[in-house]
Amino acid sequence: AEVGTDGEHGGGIEMAHRKINYYRILSMNVSGYRKLRGWNQYELAEKLHISRTYLSIIEAPNMKVNISLEILIALSDQLDVPLPKLFE
């Protein structure tokens, strides 16, 4: 199979790398903003109505976890950070 000039074959690999970067950025930002608030994982997890274990997975930079939009919005609200900023 030929690779198109628009890079259609390579797009899947590039997208996978972008997704991994988003996970890392999100995990570092959640952890960083939580610490700025002076909260431990138990405190933020309680505010989000999730387990501390689930929050620790979200904060682990090498873990890929499916996270719902509802949890992302709750993180944004609780951390008082605009949602897009969690991915910057």
mmCIF file of N, CA and C in Angstrom:
data_model
loop_
_atom_site.group_PDB
_atom_site.id
_atom_site.type_symbol
_atom_site.label_atom_id
_atom_site.label_comp_id
_atom_site.label_asym_id
_atom_site.label_seq_id
_atom_site.Cartn_x
_atom_site.Cartn_y
_atom_site.Cartn_z
ATOM 1 N N ALA A 1 0.840 -1.192 0.000
ATOM 2 C CA ALA A 1 0.000 0.000 0.000
ATOM 3 C C ALA A 1 0.872 1.236 0.000
ATOM 4 N N GLU A 2 0.474 2.195 -0.797
ATOM 5 C CA GLU A 2 1.227 3.444 -0.868
ATOM 6 C C GLU A 2 0.788 4.382 0.255
ATOM 7 N N VAL A 3 1.730 5.167 0.680
ATOM 8 C CA VAL A 3 1.420 6.179 1.676
ATOM 9 C C VAL A 3 1.033 7.440 0.932
ATOM 10 N N GLY A 4 -0.121 7.995 1.271
ATOM 11 C CA GLY A 4 -0.581 9.214 0.619
ATOM 12 C C GLY A 4 0.281 10.404 0.992
ATOM 13 N N THR A 5 0.240 11.418 0.160
ATOM 14 C CA THR A 5 1.035 12.618 0.426
ATOM 15 C C THR A 5 0.532 13.357 1.653
ATOM 16 N N ASP A 6 -0.686 13.088 2.054
ATOM 17 C CA ASP A 6 -1.205 13.752 3.246
ATOM 18 C C ASP A 6 -0.804 12.996 4.516
ATOM 19 N N GLY A 7 -0.011 11.945 4.382
ATOM 20 C CA GLY A 7 0.505 11.208 5.528
ATOM 21 C C GLY A 7 -0.531 10.322 6.189
ATOM 22 N N GLU A 8 -1.485 9.835 5.424
ATOM 23 C CA GLU A 8 -2.582 9.089 6.024
ATOM 24 C C GLU A 8 -2.112 7.844 6.763
ATOM 25 N N HIS A 9 -1.056 7.189 6.305
ATOM 26 C CA HIS A 9 -0.553 6.015 7.025
ATOM 27 C C HIS A 9 0.077 6.400 8.356
ATOM 28 N N GLY A 10 0.820 7.486 8.368
ATOM 29 C CA GLY A 10 1.515 7.916 9.586
ATOM 30 C C GLY A 10 0.615 8.612 10.581
ATOM 31 N N GLY A 11 -0.587 8.967 10.172
ATOM 32 C CA GLY A 11 -1.488 9.705 11.050
ATOM 33 C C GLY A 11 -1.837 8.960 12.328
ATOM 34 N N GLY A 12 -1.970 7.642 12.231
ATOM 35 C CA GLY A 12 -2.330 6.867 13.410
ATOM 36 C C GLY A 12 -1.256 6.911 14.481
ATOM 37 N N ILE A 13 -0.006 6.823 14.066
ATOM 38 C CA ILE A 13 1.104 6.878 15.022
ATOM 39 C C ILE A 13 1.187 8.266 15.641
ATOM 40 N N GLU A 14 1.061 9.281 14.797
ATOM 41 C CA GLU A 14 1.117 10.653 15.301
ATOM 42 C C GLU A 14 -0.013 10.916 16.297
ATOM 43 N N MET A 15 -1.202 10.432 15.979
ATOM 44 C CA MET A 15 -2.341 10.621 16.873
ATOM 45 C C MET A 15 -2.103 9.895 18.198
ATOM 46 N N ALA A 16 -1.538 8.721 18.151
ATOM 47 C CA ALA A 16 -1.243 7.962 19.367
ATOM 48 C C ALA A 16 -0.266 8.736 20.253
ATOM 49 N N HIS A 17 0.749 9.345 19.649
ATOM 50 C CA HIS A 17 1.712 10.145 20.428
ATOM 51 C C HIS A 17 1.035 11.355 21.052
ATOM 52 N N ARG A 18 0.142 11.997 20.294
ATOM 53 C CA ARG A 18 -0.580 13.156 20.836
ATOM 54 C C ARG A 18 -1.428 12.743 22.024
ATOM 55 N N LYS A 19 -2.110 11.593 21.903
ATOM 56 C CA LYS A 19 -2.944 11.113 23.006
ATOM 57 C C LYS A 19 -2.098 10.853 24.244
ATOM 58 N N ILE A 20 -0.936 10.231 24.077
ATOM 59 C CA ILE A 20 -0.053 9.962 25.214
ATOM 60 C C ILE A 20 0.375 11.275 25.851
ATOM 61 N N ASN A 21 0.707 12.281 25.031
ATOM 62 C CA ASN A 21 1.085 13.573 25.580
ATOM 63 C C ASN A 21 -0.056 14.205 26.360
ATOM 64 N N TYR A 22 -1.289 14.093 25.873
ATOM 65 C CA TYR A 22 -2.432 14.636 26.599
ATOM 66 C C TYR A 22 -2.590 13.970 27.967
ATOM 67 N N TYR A 23 -2.405 12.661 28.024
ATOM 68 C CA TYR A 23 -2.479 11.968 29.306
ATOM 69 C C TYR A 23 -1.417 12.501 30.269
ATOM 70 N N ARG A 24 -0.198 12.651 29.777
ATOM 71 C CA ARG A 24 0.901 13.142 30.628
ATOM 72 C C ARG A 24 0.648 14.557 31.108
ATOM 73 N N ILE A 25 0.235 15.417 30.193
ATOM 74 C CA ILE A 25 -0.028 16.811 30.558
ATOM 75 C C ILE A 25 -1.147 16.878 31.582
ATOM 76 N N LEU A 26 -2.237 16.161 31.336
ATOM 77 C CA LEU A 26 -3.356 16.155 32.272
ATOM 78 C C LEU A 26 -2.912 15.659 33.641
ATOM 79 N N SER A 27 -2.179 14.553 33.670
ATOM 80 C CA SER A 27 -1.765 13.979 34.954
ATOM 81 C C SER A 27 -0.886 14.954 35.734
ATOM 82 N N MET A 28 0.054 15.592 35.055
ATOM 83 C CA MET A 28 0.944 16.541 35.742
ATOM 84 C C MET A 28 0.177 17.768 36.222
ATOM 85 N N ASN A 29 -0.759 18.248 35.409
ATOM 86 C CA ASN A 29 -1.527 19.425 35.805
ATOM 87 C C ASN A 29 -2.469 19.134 36.962
ATOM 88 N N VAL A 30 -3.149 18.015 36.931
ATOM 89 C CA VAL A 30 -4.049 17.671 38.038
ATOM 90 C C VAL A 30 -3.247 17.576 39.326
ATOM 91 N N SER A 31 -2.147 16.859 39.286
ATOM 92 C CA SER A 31 -1.298 16.724 40.469
ATOM 93 C C SER A 31 -0.764 18.079 40.928
ATOM 94 N N GLY A 32 -0.277 18.876 39.992
ATOM 95 C CA GLY A 32 0.297 20.176 40.337
ATOM 96 C C GLY A 32 -0.720 21.131 40.922
ATOM 97 N N TYR A 33 -1.885 21.255 40.292
ATOM 98 C CA TYR A 33 -2.918 22.161 40.803
ATOM 99 C C TYR A 33 -3.468 21.668 42.142
ATOM 100 N N ARG A 34 -3.557 20.357 42.305
ATOM 101 C CA ARG A 34 -4.012 19.807 43.592
ATOM 102 C C ARG A 34 -3.042 20.216 44.695
ATOM 103 N N LYS A 35 -1.758 20.067 44.433
ATOM 104 C CA LYS A 35 -0.742 20.418 45.435
ATOM 105 C C LYS A 35 -0.736 21.921 45.708
ATOM 106 N N LEU A 36 -0.970 22.733 44.668
ATOM 107 C CA LEU A 36 -1.059 24.180 44.877
ATOM 108 C C LEU A 36 -2.191 24.541 45.835
ATOM 109 N N ARG A 37 -3.256 23.760 45.798
ATOM 110 C CA ARG A 37 -4.398 23.988 46.705
ATOM 111 C C ARG A 37 -4.123 23.453 48.109
ATOM 112 N N GLY A 38 -3.014 22.720 48.243
ATOM 113 C CA GLY A 38 -2.682 22.150 49.546
ATOM 114 C C GLY A 38 -3.492 20.916 49.892
ATOM 115 N N TRP A 39 -4.032 20.251 48.880
ATOM 116 C CA TRP A 39 -4.851 19.064 49.096
ATOM 117 C C TRP A 39 -4.047 17.801 48.841
ATOM 118 N N ASN A 40 -4.336 16.760 49.608
ATOM 119 C CA ASN A 40 -3.784 15.454 49.281
ATOM 120 C C ASN A 40 -4.775 14.745 48.351
ATOM 121 N N GLN A 41 -4.390 13.567 47.879
ATOM 122 C CA GLN A 41 -5.257 12.854 46.939
ATOM 123 C C GLN A 41 -6.601 12.487 47.565
ATOM 124 N N TYR A 42 -6.591 12.139 48.842
ATOM 125 C CA TYR A 42 -7.852 11.780 49.505
ATOM 126 C C TYR A 42 -8.829 12.950 49.484
ATOM 127 N N GLU A 43 -8.325 14.159 49.752
ATOM 128 C CA GLU A 43 -9.198 15.337 49.815
ATOM 129 C C GLU A 43 -9.814 15.654 48.452
ATOM 130 N N LEU A 44 -8.991 15.651 47.394
ATOM 131 C CA LEU A 44 -9.539 15.945 46.074
ATOM 132 C C LEU A 44 -10.475 14.827 45.615
ATOM 133 N N ALA A 45 -10.107 13.600 45.851
ATOM 134 C CA ALA A 45 -10.962 12.472 45.456
ATOM 135 C C ALA A 45 -12.336 12.583 46.115
ATOM 136 N N GLU A 46 -12.355 12.964 47.375
ATOM 137 C CA GLU A 46 -13.626 13.118 48.096
ATOM 138 C C GLU A 46 -14.477 14.216 47.451
ATOM 139 N N LYS A 47 -13.851 15.326 47.091
ATOM 140 C CA LYS A 47 -14.572 16.429 46.448
ATOM 141 C C LYS A 47 -15.135 16.007 45.087
ATOM 142 N N LEU A 48 -14.438 15.097 44.411
ATOM 143 C CA LEU A 48 -14.852 14.630 43.085
ATOM 144 C C LEU A 48 -15.800 13.431 43.154
ATOM 145 N N HIS A 49 -15.960 12.865 44.351
ATOM 146 C CA HIS A 49 -16.780 11.661 44.549
ATOM 147 C C HIS A 49 -16.225 10.479 43.749
ATOM 148 N N ILE A 50 -14.891 10.361 43.777
ATOM 149 C CA ILE A 50 -14.212 9.218 43.161
ATOM 150 C C ILE A 50 -13.265 8.632 44.199
ATOM 151 N N SER A 51 -12.732 7.462 43.930
ATOM 152 C CA SER A 51 -11.796 6.849 44.877
ATOM 153 C C SER A 51 -10.416 7.499 44.755
ATOM 154 N N ARG A 52 -9.663 7.422 45.822
ATOM 155 C CA ARG A 52 -8.292 7.929 45.795
ATOM 156 C C ARG A 52 -7.470 7.133 44.792
ATOM 157 N N THR A 53 -7.756 5.849 44.672
ATOM 158 C CA THR A 53 -7.042 4.997 43.720
ATOM 159 C C THR A 53 -7.263 5.480 42.291
ATOM 160 N N TYR A 54 -8.501 5.811 41.951
ATOM 161 C CA TYR A 54 -8.798 6.308 40.608
ATOM 162 C C TYR A 54 -8.069 7.630 40.362
ATOM 163 N N LEU A 55 -8.079 8.529 41.358
ATOM 164 C CA LEU A 55 -7.362 9.800 41.218
ATOM 165 C C LEU A 55 -5.867 9.545 41.042
ATOM 166 N N SER A 56 -5.312 8.596 41.763
ATOM 167 C CA SER A 56 -3.878 8.310 41.622
ATOM 168 C C SER A 56 -3.562 7.792 40.223
ATOM 169 N N ILE A 57 -4.489 7.057 39.624
ATOM 170 C CA ILE A 57 -4.301 6.583 38.254
ATOM 171 C C ILE A 57 -4.355 7.770 37.286
ATOM 172 N N ILE A 58 -5.290 8.698 37.502
ATOM 173 C CA ILE A 58 -5.380 9.897 36.665
ATOM 174 C C ILE A 58 -4.084 10.695 36.753
ATOM 175 N N GLU A 59 -3.502 10.767 37.956
ATOM 176 C CA GLU A 59 -2.288 11.550 38.176
ATOM 177 C C GLU A 59 -1.004 10.835 37.764
ATOM 178 N N ALA A 60 -1.074 9.557 37.464
ATOM 179 C CA ALA A 60 0.127 8.810 37.074
ATOM 180 C C ALA A 60 0.456 9.120 35.621
ATOM 181 N N PRO A 61 1.622 9.724 35.356
ATOM 182 C CA PRO A 61 1.931 10.197 34.001
ATOM 183 C C PRO A 61 2.049 9.102 32.942
ATOM 184 N N ASN A 62 2.302 7.879 33.330
ATOM 185 C CA ASN A 62 2.458 6.807 32.343
ATOM 186 C C ASN A 62 1.238 5.911 32.231
ATOM 187 N N MET A 63 0.171 6.275 32.930
ATOM 188 C CA MET A 63 -1.040 5.469 32.894
ATOM 189 C C MET A 63 -2.033 6.095 31.925
ATOM 190 N N LYS A 64 -2.677 5.249 31.144
ATOM 191 C CA LYS A 64 -3.751 5.713 30.277
ATOM 192 C C LYS A 64 -5.054 5.246 30.905
ATOM 193 N N VAL A 65 -5.924 6.180 31.190
ATOM 194 C CA VAL A 65 -7.190 5.837 31.817
ATOM 195 C C VAL A 65 -8.305 6.575 31.080
ATOM 196 N N ASN A 66 -9.403 5.885 30.885
ATOM 197 C CA ASN A 66 -10.559 6.565 30.311
ATOM 198 C C ASN A 66 -11.150 7.447 31.391
ATOM 199 N N ILE A 67 -11.298 8.710 31.057
ATOM 200 C CA ILE A 67 -11.827 9.663 32.020
ATOM 201 C C ILE A 67 -13.008 10.366 31.371
ATOM 202 N N SER A 68 -14.109 10.412 32.082
ATOM 203 C CA SER A 68 -15.320 10.982 31.502
ATOM 204 C C SER A 68 -15.253 12.503 31.483
ATOM 205 N N LEU A 69 -16.048 13.064 30.610
ATOM 206 C CA LEU A 69 -16.151 14.518 30.553
ATOM 207 C C LEU A 69 -16.666 15.056 31.884
ATOM 208 N N GLU A 70 -17.552 14.314 32.513
ATOM 209 C CA GLU A 70 -18.090 14.713 33.816
ATOM 210 C C GLU A 70 -16.962 14.869 34.845
ATOM 211 N N ILE A 71 -16.029 13.929 34.881
ATOM 212 C CA ILE A 71 -14.897 14.006 35.823
ATOM 213 C C ILE A 71 -13.966 15.145 35.424
ATOM 214 N N LEU A 72 -13.721 15.331 34.130
ATOM 215 C CA LEU A 72 -12.868 16.445 33.690
ATOM 216 C C LEU A 72 -13.459 17.789 34.111
ATOM 217 N N ILE A 73 -14.763 17.949 33.944
ATOM 218 C CA ILE A 73 -15.421 19.195 34.344
ATOM 219 C C ILE A 73 -15.348 19.368 35.855
ATOM 220 N N ALA A 74 -15.553 18.289 36.602
ATOM 221 C CA ALA A 74 -15.463 18.361 38.066
ATOM 222 C C ALA A 74 -14.045 18.726 38.501
ATOM 223 N N LEU A 75 -13.033 18.158 37.840
ATOM 224 C CA LEU A 75 -11.639 18.517 38.145
ATOM 225 C C LEU A 75 -11.421 20.004 37.901
ATOM 226 N N SER A 76 -11.877 20.490 36.767
ATOM 227 C CA SER A 76 -11.746 21.902 36.423
ATOM 228 C C SER A 76 -12.414 22.772 37.483
ATOM 229 N N ASP A 77 -13.624 22.401 37.881
ATOM 230 C CA ASP A 77 -14.360 23.179 38.889
ATOM 231 C C ASP A 77 -13.662 23.151 40.242
ATOM 232 N N GLN A 78 -13.307 21.963 40.710
ATOM 233 C CA GLN A 78 -12.706 21.825 42.038
ATOM 234 C C GLN A 78 -11.332 22.482 42.121
ATOM 235 N N LEU A 79 -10.555 22.366 41.052
ATOM 236 C CA LEU A 79 -9.214 22.953 41.043
ATOM 237 C C LEU A 79 -9.246 24.431 40.667
ATOM 238 N N ASP A 80 -10.425 24.914 40.252
ATOM 239 C CA ASP A 80 -10.624 26.304 39.842
ATOM 240 C C ASP A 80 -9.675 26.673 38.703
ATOM 241 N N VAL A 81 -9.639 25.786 37.709
ATOM 242 C CA VAL A 81 -8.778 25.945 36.545
ATOM 243 C C VAL A 81 -9.659 25.716 35.305
ATOM 244 N N PRO A 82 -9.602 26.624 34.313
ATOM 245 C CA PRO A 82 -10.384 26.390 33.093
ATOM 246 C C PRO A 82 -10.013 25.037 32.475
ATOM 247 N N LEU A 83 -11.015 24.314 32.023
ATOM 248 C CA LEU A 83 -10.796 22.968 31.479
ATOM 249 C C LEU A 83 -9.674 22.913 30.439
ATOM 250 N N PRO A 84 -9.642 23.808 29.451
ATOM 251 C CA PRO A 84 -8.550 23.721 28.455
ATOM 252 C C PRO A 84 -7.157 23.853 29.089
ATOM 253 N N LYS A 85 -7.052 24.591 30.170
ATOM 254 C CA LYS A 85 -5.744 24.788 30.816
ATOM 255 C C LYS A 85 -5.208 23.483 31.404
ATOM 256 N N LEU A 86 -6.069 22.531 31.710
ATOM 257 C CA LEU A 86 -5.618 21.248 32.221
ATOM 258 C C LEU A 86 -4.838 20.459 31.168
ATOM 259 N N PHE A 87 -4.963 20.866 29.894
ATOM 260 C CA PHE A 87 -4.278 20.177 28.814
ATOM 261 C C PHE A 87 -3.132 20.989 28.204
ATOM 262 N N GLU A 88 -2.766 22.079 28.862
ATOM 263 C CA GLU A 88 -1.677 22.930 28.362
ATOM 264 C C GLU A 88 -0.382 22.646 29.089
#
